[in-house]
Amino acid sequence: MMIGNWLDIGPVTQIEPGTARTLPVVGSDEIAVFHTMRGEFFALRNQCPHKQGPLSQGIVHGEVVACPLHNWNISLRTGKALGDDEGCVPTIPLRVDAGRLYLLRSAVVTRAEAA
Amino acid sequence: MNAPVNFERDSFPGSGRERLVVIGNGMAGCRAVEEILARDPLRFDVTIFGAEPRVNYNRIMLSPVLAGEKTFEEIVINTAQWYEDNAITLVSGDKVVAIDRAAQSVIAASGRVEPYDRLLIATGSDPFIIPVPGKDLDGVVTFRDLDDVDRMLSAADRGGAAVVIGGGLLGLEAAHGLNLRGMKVTVIHLMPTLMERQLDEAAGYLLRSELERRGQTILTGANTREILGEGGKVVGVRLEDGTEIPCDIVIMAVGIRPATALAREAGLDVERGIMVDDHMVTSDPAVLAVGECVQHRGTCYGLVAPLWDMCRALADHATGAPTGYEGSVTSTKLKVSGIDLFSAGDFLGGEGCEDIVMRDAARGAYKRVIVRDDRVIGAVLYGDTADGSWYFDLMKKGADISPIREALIFGQAFASGGALADPNAAVAALSDDVEICGCNGVSKGTVVRTIQAGACSLDAVRSSCKASASCGSCTGLVESLLAVTLGGEVQSGPRTLCKCTSFTHDDVRRLIVEKDLRLIPQVMQELHWTTPDGCSSCRPALNYYLLCAWPGEYVDDQKSRFVNERMHANIQKDGTYSVVPRMWGGLTNPRELRAIADVVEKYDAPMVKVTGGQRLDIFGIRKEDLPAVWADLNAAGMVSGHAYGKSLRTVKTCVGSEWCRFGTQDSTGLGVKIEHMTWGSWMPHKFKIAVSGCPRNCAEATIKDFGVICVDSGYELHVGGNGGIKVRATDFLCKVATEEEAMDMCAAFTQLYREEAHYLERTAPWIERVGLQYVKNRLAEEGAVERYAARFRYSQQFMQDDPWAKRAAGEDAKLHQHLAEVRPFPTAPKPQLENA
Ligand code: SRM
Ligand SMILES: Cc1cc2nc3c(=O)[nH]c(=O)nc-3n(C[C@H](O)[C@H](O)[C@H](O)COP(=O)(O)OP(=O)(O)OC[C@H]3O[C@@H](n4cnc5c(N)ncnc54)[C@H](O)[C@@H]3O)c2cc1C
Ligand code: SF4
Ligand code: FES
C-alpha cells in the first residue's frame, strides 16, 4: 500500500528485535530491514560493500551489523563500513508510525525507474 | 471532590480589560495564567474552560494517587480559592466544542458562548487507543485524568487481574499502582525493551527483573491482537501469537496524541501539534497555544518541564515584553518507589559517539553516559541516579568534558575533585584500610603489599589475594593500584574475552556457574560489561557458555548466533545456502540417495558434491526454499548434518572388520554408534571424530578432534588432531578394551572440552594451551569419566532434536520468508520474451 511518498511495508512486529528481514524489489536491489536490540529500525540495500554479502543475515549489535561473509561491520545508520574497512551501502529512509513501517518510495525504486 | 466547581465572576463588570479565554484547565493552561498574573495582574479578564469537573491539579502525581501514596487533595495545584482571589471565571465540566475565529468566541458543550480578545489553547493530549477489536469494551481504561484513576481504583477494590498495554513510563506507573493495590498485573509491551524510548537494553533488563521480582508479569515483543469481552465487559486479552491472558481491566497506555481537533477545525495550522512560534502564537495572532498540544520547532513534548519554559515565554509575550522560547532538552524519571531510574538526551548513541559504561552488580547499578565531540549528549542511569541532574546539566550547557573525561562516569563528587579527576590519583589518596574488594574483604593495604610482593598483573593479584576475583566490580580500582604501585611496569593480563569486558574466557565461564547467571543481559550486568549489548564476538560466546552451563534450561538466543547456525545451513558467497544431511558414519542407502537426487532436481540445485567428511553437499538453495528442502530430506529419514555449526560435524569411518582384510574391529559400526551419541551437541568450535579399523588409518583418525584406531586388543583413543589451517596430529590419550569404554571416554573427553575450552578454540589449540597431561589428569580423577560422560549424555537429551524438522514444521518462518515483494510497476507491459 502506498501513502504519498511512503511505502507501507507492514507492522513493526514482523521483525524480531536483533534481526533483519528482506524485501525483494522487482527490477531493483533487495532491501534489508533491521530491527535493533534497542528498538530502532533501519533499511539498507541488502548487499555488503565488500563482496555483496547479504547483510540481512548478519549479527546485529548496537546499531551495527556484522556481515555474514567476512565480518565487516556496517553502520545501520549511515551504511558506512566501520573500522579499517572502507565502503558504503545505500540506506533507505524509514519511518515508523503507529506501529507500522514505511520506506521512502523514491529510495526503494530508484534503480527500477532508472532501468 | 469531583463536584463541578463554578465561580461566576461578579466583580469588575465592564472593566474594559482584554478578555483572555483559556481552553484547558490543566497544567499548562493554569501555569500560563499564573505567569501572566505575576507580571501584570490587571491586564486580562480571565475565563478558563475545563472539560474535567474539578480544579487544576498536578497530573503527574496521579501515579502516586493510584499507588495510594497521595490523596487527590494533596495534588491540587490551584484551589477554588485561587480562582476566586484572582477573579478568574472557571467553567469546569464543560468542554469547548468549537472556536469561531471570525466572531472571536468559543462555544462550549453546554451552549455557552464566550467572546475573547486573546484565546489560549491548552488542551493537552489524548491517550492513543490502539485500534484492536474490543477496544470499546467496558473495563478498557486509559491513564490520563482523575476519572481514569477512579476507574482503576474501583476495579482494584474488586481484586482480580489487570493487563497494562504499553511498557512505557505511564504503563509502568499504572502497573505499579495496581500491583500495590493487590491486583495481578501483566504488562504487554510491543518492543523488546521496557521504556525503550528512555532506556537501553541493559537498563531495561534491570528494570524488568526488578518488576518481575515484585510479582508483575512482563511480556515484551508482544502484540495485542484483540481484547476479549463477555456481555460487553473485558474478560481478557489475546496476543498475536495466540496467548490469552484473562483479566478484569485493561489499561491502554501506548502513547499520547496532542489534542488538536478544536484548532484544526478552526483552521489553525496544525501538523502533529498546533504550530506555534517562539512566543507560543499560532497561525492566528489572536490565538496562543501552550502545553502538550503544541508543536514547537518540529517537536511535541510529553513532559512538564518544557511547559514551564513555554509558559514563561508566553506570559512575556502576552504582557508586552517578549523573550522567546527556544525548545527544551528533557529528562525522565520513573515514579515507582524503590526504583531509581534516570534517562536524558540521546541514548541511542551511534556514529561518532562514545559510550562510557559502568556497572556495579553488588548495588544493581548501571550507568551509561554517551559522549560526542567531548560533550555529554545523553545518559541512562539505573540504580544510582544521584548524578542524573549533574549529567543533565552538563548536557544542557554543552560543557566540554575533556578535562574530566576519565572520571566522568564516577560522578560529580569524584570528577570535580580537581586533582582527583585522575582515577589513579584518587586511588593513591585512599587510606590503607579502605576496602577495595567487598566480596573477599581485601583492603587497599593488602592489595598494595601483594603487588609489592611480586603480583605484577591483574591476574596475579586475583590469584594471590583474591581482590577482584569474584564479582570483578573493583577491577578498575585494582588496575589503578597496579599502576600506582608499579609505575609503568604493569604486565598486560591474559587476553579478555573481547573488548566489552575485562574478564577472560575462563573467568566468564567460572562466574556463570558460581554466580548462577542465566541470561546474556544478566551476565553483562553482573560482570560489568563496558558496552550496553555486547558485540559480535561476545554474544555468540556467551550464548554457548550459558547453553553449556544450563542444559535443558537455557533458551538459545538466536540473534546471538552466526548466520549458519541460525539458518541451519552454510551461507555461500552468493547468499544462497548449501545443505548437508547427516549420513551416519558415512553410510547411505538408496532411499537417502533418491531423496537427495529428488531435491537436487526439484530445487534446481546447481551442484551436488561428495564432501571431505564422507557425505553429500547440495549447493545453491535459497533461504526461502530451505524449509521445503529439509522437509523432503526429513521424509527420507535424514536429519541435519550440522555442517554449519560449532558442533559435532562428522564421524568418519572406514569399512573395518566387516569387509576389510586388515580390519580388527567393527569400525563402521562403532562410528555410527558414536555419531548417534554425539550428534546435535553444541561445542566451543567444530568437532570431528573418526574411527579407523586398523593402524593404516584410512579414516584419518589422527587428525581429528577425537580419533579411534582399532587394534586387535581393543581401541586406541587419540585427541586434539586438526587437519585444517595448521595441521596437528593427535596425542595418544589411552587405550581401552571395549566399545563401551571407548564410547564413555569419547563422551567424557567431549564434555571436558565443552566445559573448559574457550569459545572458538578447537581441541588442538586447547590441548596445546592446557597441556595433554592436564586433560589426562582431569579424566583420571576418581569417577571422572563417568561424571563427565553422564553430564554429556544429560545435555544431549535436549540437543538431539533435528533443527530442520522444527523449521520444516513452520518454526521461525520469519527467518526464511521475505517481508513482502515490491513490484514498482504493476501495470508495466509484460516482457516480450514470454512467448519466445
Ligand atoms: C564441504 C567441505 C569441503 C568439501 O567439499 O569436501 C568443507 C567446506 C567448508 N569448510 Fe572445511 N569442509 C569440509 C571438510 C573439511 C575437512 C576434512 C574433514 O573434515 O575430514 C577439513 C580438515 C579437517 C579439520 O577440520 O581439522 C576442513 C577444514 C576446514 C577449516 C580449518 C579448520 C581448522 O581448525 O584449521 C575451516 C575454517 C574454519 O572452520 O574456521 C573450514 C571451513 C569450511 C567452510 C565452512 C568455510 C566457510 O566458513 O564457509 C566450508 C563450507 C562450505 C559449505 O558451504 O558447505 N574447513 N574442512 C567439507 C565438509 C565436510 C562435511 O561433510 O561436513
Ligand atoms: C499519570 C501521568 C503521569 C505523568 N508523569 C509525569 C512525570 O513524571 N513527569 C513529567 O514531566 N510529566 C508527566 N506526565 C505528563 C504531564 O502530566 C503532562 O505533560 C502535562 O500534564 C501536560 O500539561 P497540559 O496542560 O499540556 O495538558 P493537561 O495537563 O492534560 O491539561 C489539559 C486539560 O485540558 C482539558 N481539555 C482538553 N480539551 C478540552 C476542551 N475542548 N475543552 C475544555 N477542556 C479541555 C483536559 O481535560 C485537561 O484537563 C504524566 C502524565 C500522566 C497522565
Ligand atoms: S578449502 Fe577453502 S575454499 Fe575449499 S571449501 Fe574449505 S574453506 Fe572453502
Ligand atoms: S561481503 Fe560482507 S564482509 Fe565480505
PDB file of C-alpha atoms in Angstrom, chain B residues 208-356:
ATOM      1  CA  ARG B 208      12.299  -5.744  34.105  1.00  0.00           C
ATOM      2  CA  SER B 209      13.979  -8.083  36.618  1.00  0.00           C
ATOM      3  CA  GLU B 210      13.009  -5.784  39.454  1.00  0.00           C
ATOM      4  CA  LEU B 211       9.378  -5.553  38.340  1.00  0.00           C
ATOM      5  CA  GLU B 212       9.216  -9.312  37.926  1.00  0.00           C
ATOM      6  CA  ARG B 213      10.656  -9.724  41.382  1.00  0.00           C
ATOM      7  CA  ARG B 214       7.757  -7.622  42.619  1.00  0.00           C
ATOM      8  CA  GLY B 215       5.311 -10.033  41.081  1.00  0.00           C
ATOM      9  CA  GLN B 216       4.445  -8.396  37.781  1.00  0.00           C
ATOM     10  CA  THR B 217       4.403 -10.421  34.589  1.00  0.00           C
ATOM     11  CA  ILE B 218       6.221  -8.624  31.793  1.00  0.00           C
ATOM     12  CA  LEU B 219       5.715  -9.712  28.203  1.00  0.00           C
ATOM     13  CA  THR B 220       7.976  -7.936  25.749  1.00  0.00           C
ATOM     14  CA  GLY B 221       7.849  -8.253  21.979  1.00  0.00           C
ATOM     15  CA  ALA B 222       4.157  -8.939  22.500  1.00  0.00           C
ATOM     16  CA  ASN B 223       1.484  -7.559  20.219  1.00  0.00           C
ATOM     17  CA  THR B 224      -2.149  -7.309  21.250  1.00  0.00           C
ATOM     18  CA  ARG B 225      -4.478  -8.810  18.690  1.00  0.00           C
ATOM     19  CA  GLU B 226      -7.785  -8.489  20.485  1.00  0.00           C
ATOM     20  CA  ILE B 227      -9.412  -7.527  23.754  1.00  0.00           C
ATOM     21  CA  LEU B 228     -11.810 -10.263  24.729  1.00  0.00           C
ATOM     22  CA  GLY B 229     -15.219  -9.487  26.204  1.00  0.00           C
ATOM     23  CA  GLU B 230     -18.279 -11.170  27.582  1.00  0.00           C
ATOM     24  CA  GLY B 231     -21.576  -9.326  27.926  1.00  0.00           C
ATOM     25  CA  GLY B 232     -19.819  -6.096  26.935  1.00  0.00           C
ATOM     26  CA  LYS B 233     -17.184  -6.396  29.677  1.00  0.00           C
ATOM     27  CA  VAL B 234     -13.491  -7.140  29.427  1.00  0.00           C
ATOM     28  CA  VAL B 235     -12.512 -10.713  30.285  1.00  0.00           C
ATOM     29  CA  GLY B 236      -9.076 -10.990  28.724  1.00  0.00           C
ATOM     30  CA  VAL B 237      -6.537 -10.075  26.090  1.00  0.00           C
ATOM     31  CA  ARG B 238      -5.386 -12.197  23.175  1.00  0.00           C
ATOM     32  CA  LEU B 239      -1.925 -11.692  21.732  1.00  0.00           C
ATOM     33  CA  GLU B 240      -0.755 -12.056  18.150  1.00  0.00           C
ATOM     34  CA  ASP B 241       0.837 -15.413  18.999  1.00  0.00           C
ATOM     35  CA  GLY B 242      -2.446 -16.759  20.353  1.00  0.00           C
ATOM     36  CA  THR B 243      -1.636 -16.408  24.069  1.00  0.00           C
ATOM     37  CA  GLU B 244      -4.685 -15.431  26.124  1.00  0.00           C
ATOM     38  CA  ILE B 245      -4.417 -13.508  29.370  1.00  0.00           C
ATOM     39  CA  PRO B 246      -7.589 -13.410  31.477  1.00  0.00           C
ATOM     40  CA  CYS B 247      -8.193 -10.065  33.181  1.00  0.00           C
ATOM     41  CA  ASP B 248     -10.859  -7.767  34.609  1.00  0.00           C
ATOM     42  CA  ILE B 249      -9.440  -4.476  33.436  1.00  0.00           C
ATOM     43  CA  VAL B 250      -7.238  -3.329  30.559  1.00  0.00           C
ATOM     44  CA  ILE B 251      -5.190  -0.155  30.842  1.00  0.00           C
ATOM     45  CA  MET B 252      -4.297   1.262  27.480  1.00  0.00           C
ATOM     46  CA  ALA B 253      -1.050   3.206  27.876  1.00  0.00           C
ATOM     47  CA  VAL B 254       0.569   3.075  24.469  1.00  0.00           C
ATOM     48  CA  GLY B 255       1.166   6.755  23.959  1.00  0.00           C
ATOM     49  CA  ILE B 256      -0.456  10.130  23.581  1.00  0.00           C
ATOM     50  CA  ARG B 257      -1.520  12.344  20.705  1.00  0.00           C
ATOM     51  CA  PRO B 258      -1.659  16.131  21.002  1.00  0.00           C
ATOM     52  CA  ALA B 259      -5.312  17.214  21.327  1.00  0.00           C
ATOM     53  CA  THR B 260      -5.576  19.329  18.181  1.00  0.00           C
ATOM     54  CA  ALA B 261      -9.122  18.730  16.947  1.00  0.00           C
ATOM     55  CA  LEU B 262     -10.511  22.126  18.002  1.00  0.00           C
ATOM     56  CA  ALA B 263      -7.602  24.005  16.473  1.00  0.00           C
ATOM     57  CA  ARG B 264      -7.734  22.009  13.273  1.00  0.00           C
ATOM     58  CA  GLU B 265     -11.456  22.607  12.825  1.00  0.00           C
ATOM     59  CA  ALA B 266     -10.906  26.299  13.472  1.00  0.00           C
ATOM     60  CA  GLY B 267      -8.479  26.358  10.557  1.00  0.00           C
ATOM     61  CA  LEU B 268      -5.296  26.968  12.506  1.00  0.00           C
ATOM     62  CA  ASP B 269      -2.039  25.491  11.189  1.00  0.00           C
ATOM     63  CA  VAL B 270      -1.687  22.034  12.678  1.00  0.00           C
ATOM     64  CA  GLU B 271       0.791  19.254  11.963  1.00  0.00           C
ATOM     65  CA  ARG B 272       1.294  16.696  14.720  1.00  0.00           C
ATOM     66  CA  GLY B 273       0.571  19.504  17.176  1.00  0.00           C
ATOM     67  CA  ILE B 274      -0.749  23.033  16.910  1.00  0.00           C
ATOM     68  CA  MET B 275       2.014  25.030  15.228  1.00  0.00           C
ATOM     69  CA  VAL B 276       3.371  27.845  17.395  1.00  0.00           C
ATOM     70  CA  ASP B 277       6.242  30.286  17.086  1.00  0.00           C
ATOM     71  CA  ASP B 278       8.791  31.095  19.800  1.00  0.00           C
ATOM     72  CA  HIS B 279       6.166  33.205  21.582  1.00  0.00           C
ATOM     73  CA  MET B 280       3.533  30.466  21.567  1.00  0.00           C
ATOM     74  CA  VAL B 281       1.498  32.319  18.944  1.00  0.00           C
ATOM     75  CA  THR B 282      -0.404  30.171  16.449  1.00  0.00           C
ATOM     76  CA  SER B 283      -1.061  30.993  12.810  1.00  0.00           C
ATOM     77  CA  ASP B 284      -3.754  33.396  14.114  1.00  0.00           C
ATOM     78  CA  PRO B 285      -2.130  36.254  16.076  1.00  0.00           C
ATOM     79  CA  ALA B 286      -5.116  36.409  18.452  1.00  0.00           C
ATOM     80  CA  VAL B 287      -4.733  32.742  19.354  1.00  0.00           C
ATOM     81  CA  LEU B 288      -1.975  31.370  21.579  1.00  0.00           C
ATOM     82  CA  ALA B 289      -1.348  27.745  22.425  1.00  0.00           C
ATOM     83  CA  VAL B 290       0.796  26.045  25.029  1.00  0.00           C
ATOM     84  CA  GLY B 291       1.495  22.653  26.536  1.00  0.00           C
ATOM     85  CA  GLU B 292       1.398  19.161  25.120  1.00  0.00           C
ATOM     86  CA  CYS B 293      -0.979  20.196  22.349  1.00  0.00           C
ATOM     87  CA  VAL B 294       1.602  22.350  20.556  1.00  0.00           C
ATOM     88  CA  GLN B 295       4.375  21.667  18.106  1.00  0.00           C
ATOM     89  CA  HIS B 296       7.317  23.998  18.519  1.00  0.00           C
ATOM     90  CA  ARG B 297      10.217  23.882  16.054  1.00  0.00           C
ATOM     91  CA  GLY B 298       9.083  20.449  14.966  1.00  0.00           C
ATOM     92  CA  THR B 299       8.847  18.953  18.453  1.00  0.00           C
ATOM     93  CA  CYS B 300       5.860  17.926  20.556  1.00  0.00           C
ATOM     94  CA  TYR B 301       6.625  17.380  24.233  1.00  0.00           C
ATOM     95  CA  GLY B 302       5.087  14.917  26.668  1.00  0.00           C
ATOM     96  CA  LEU B 303       6.664  16.068  29.901  1.00  0.00           C
ATOM     97  CA  VAL B 304       6.055  19.053  32.151  1.00  0.00           C
ATOM     98  CA  ALA B 305       9.476  20.703  32.267  1.00  0.00           C
ATOM     99  CA  PRO B 306       9.192  22.164  28.746  1.00  0.00           C
ATOM    100  CA  LEU B 307       5.731  23.510  29.581  1.00  0.00           C
ATOM    101  CA  TRP B 308       7.124  25.731  32.286  1.00  0.00           C
ATOM    102  CA  ASP B 309       9.553  27.327  29.830  1.00  0.00           C
ATOM    103  CA  MET B 310       6.806  27.720  27.254  1.00  0.00           C
ATOM    104  CA  CYS B 311       4.528  29.405  29.807  1.00  0.00           C
ATOM    105  CA  ARG B 312       7.260  31.871  30.705  1.00  0.00           C
ATOM    106  CA  ALA B 313       7.765  32.884  27.086  1.00  0.00           C
ATOM    107  CA  LEU B 314       4.009  33.069  26.549  1.00  0.00           C
ATOM    108  CA  ALA B 315       3.488  35.373  29.524  1.00  0.00           C
ATOM    109  CA  ASP B 316       6.385  37.604  28.500  1.00  0.00           C
ATOM    110  CA  HIS B 317       4.831  37.994  25.100  1.00  0.00           C
ATOM    111  CA  ALA B 318       1.254  38.446  26.335  1.00  0.00           C
ATOM    112  CA  THR B 319       2.324  41.190  28.708  1.00  0.00           C
ATOM    113  CA  GLY B 320       4.298  43.061  26.117  1.00  0.00           C
ATOM    114  CA  ALA B 321       7.877  42.039  26.949  1.00  0.00           C
ATOM    115  CA  PRO B 322       8.554  39.191  24.539  1.00  0.00           C
ATOM    116  CA  THR B 323      11.575  36.968  25.193  1.00  0.00           C
ATOM    117  CA  GLY B 324      11.005  33.759  23.271  1.00  0.00           C
ATOM    118  CA  TYR B 325      11.237  30.032  23.849  1.00  0.00           C
ATOM    119  CA  GLU B 326      13.914  28.011  22.119  1.00  0.00           C
ATOM    120  CA  GLY B 327      12.932  24.439  22.855  1.00  0.00           C
ATOM    121  CA  SER B 328      13.876  22.114  25.716  1.00  0.00           C
ATOM    122  CA  VAL B 329      16.088  19.161  26.402  1.00  0.00           C
ATOM    123  CA  THR B 330      14.172  16.688  28.526  1.00  0.00           C
ATOM    124  CA  SER B 331      14.977  14.065  31.085  1.00  0.00           C
ATOM    125  CA  THR B 332      12.856  11.286  32.521  1.00  0.00           C
ATOM    126  CA  LYS B 333      12.455   9.599  35.866  1.00  0.00           C
ATOM    127  CA  LEU B 334      10.137   6.742  36.647  1.00  0.00           C
ATOM    128  CA  LYS B 335       7.920   7.352  39.660  1.00  0.00           C
ATOM    129  CA  VAL B 336       7.921   3.847  41.048  1.00  0.00           C
ATOM    130  CA  SER B 337       9.026   3.743  44.647  1.00  0.00           C
ATOM    131  CA  GLY B 338      12.274   1.920  45.176  1.00  0.00           C
ATOM    132  CA  ILE B 339      13.322   2.070  41.545  1.00  0.00           C
ATOM    133  CA  ASP B 340      15.868   4.722  40.657  1.00  0.00           C
ATOM    134  CA  LEU B 341      15.997   5.395  37.006  1.00  0.00           C
ATOM    135  CA  PHE B 342      17.087   8.389  35.015  1.00  0.00           C
ATOM    136  CA  SER B 343      17.339   8.976  31.310  1.00  0.00           C
ATOM    137  CA  ALA B 344      18.124  12.055  29.289  1.00  0.00           C
ATOM    138  CA  GLY B 345      19.016  13.054  25.787  1.00  0.00           C
ATOM    139  CA  ASP B 346      20.178  10.789  23.014  1.00  0.00           C
ATOM    140  CA  PHE B 347      20.925   7.394  24.467  1.00  0.00           C
ATOM    141  CA  LEU B 348      20.969   5.506  21.193  1.00  0.00           C
ATOM    142  CA  GLY B 349      24.450   6.772  20.501  1.00  0.00           C
ATOM    143  CA  GLY B 350      25.750   5.683  17.126  1.00  0.00           C
ATOM    144  CA  GLU B 351      28.221   7.117  14.652  1.00  0.00           C
ATOM    145  CA  GLY B 352      30.926   9.201  16.316  1.00  0.00           C
ATOM    146  CA  CYS B 353      29.534   8.610  19.787  1.00  0.00           C
ATOM    147  CA  GLU B 354      31.371   7.015  22.605  1.00  0.00           C
ATOM    148  CA  ASP B 355      29.686   5.011  25.334  1.00  0.00           C
ATOM    149  CA  ILE B 356      31.122   5.138  28.830  1.00  0.00           C
TER     150      ILE B 356
END
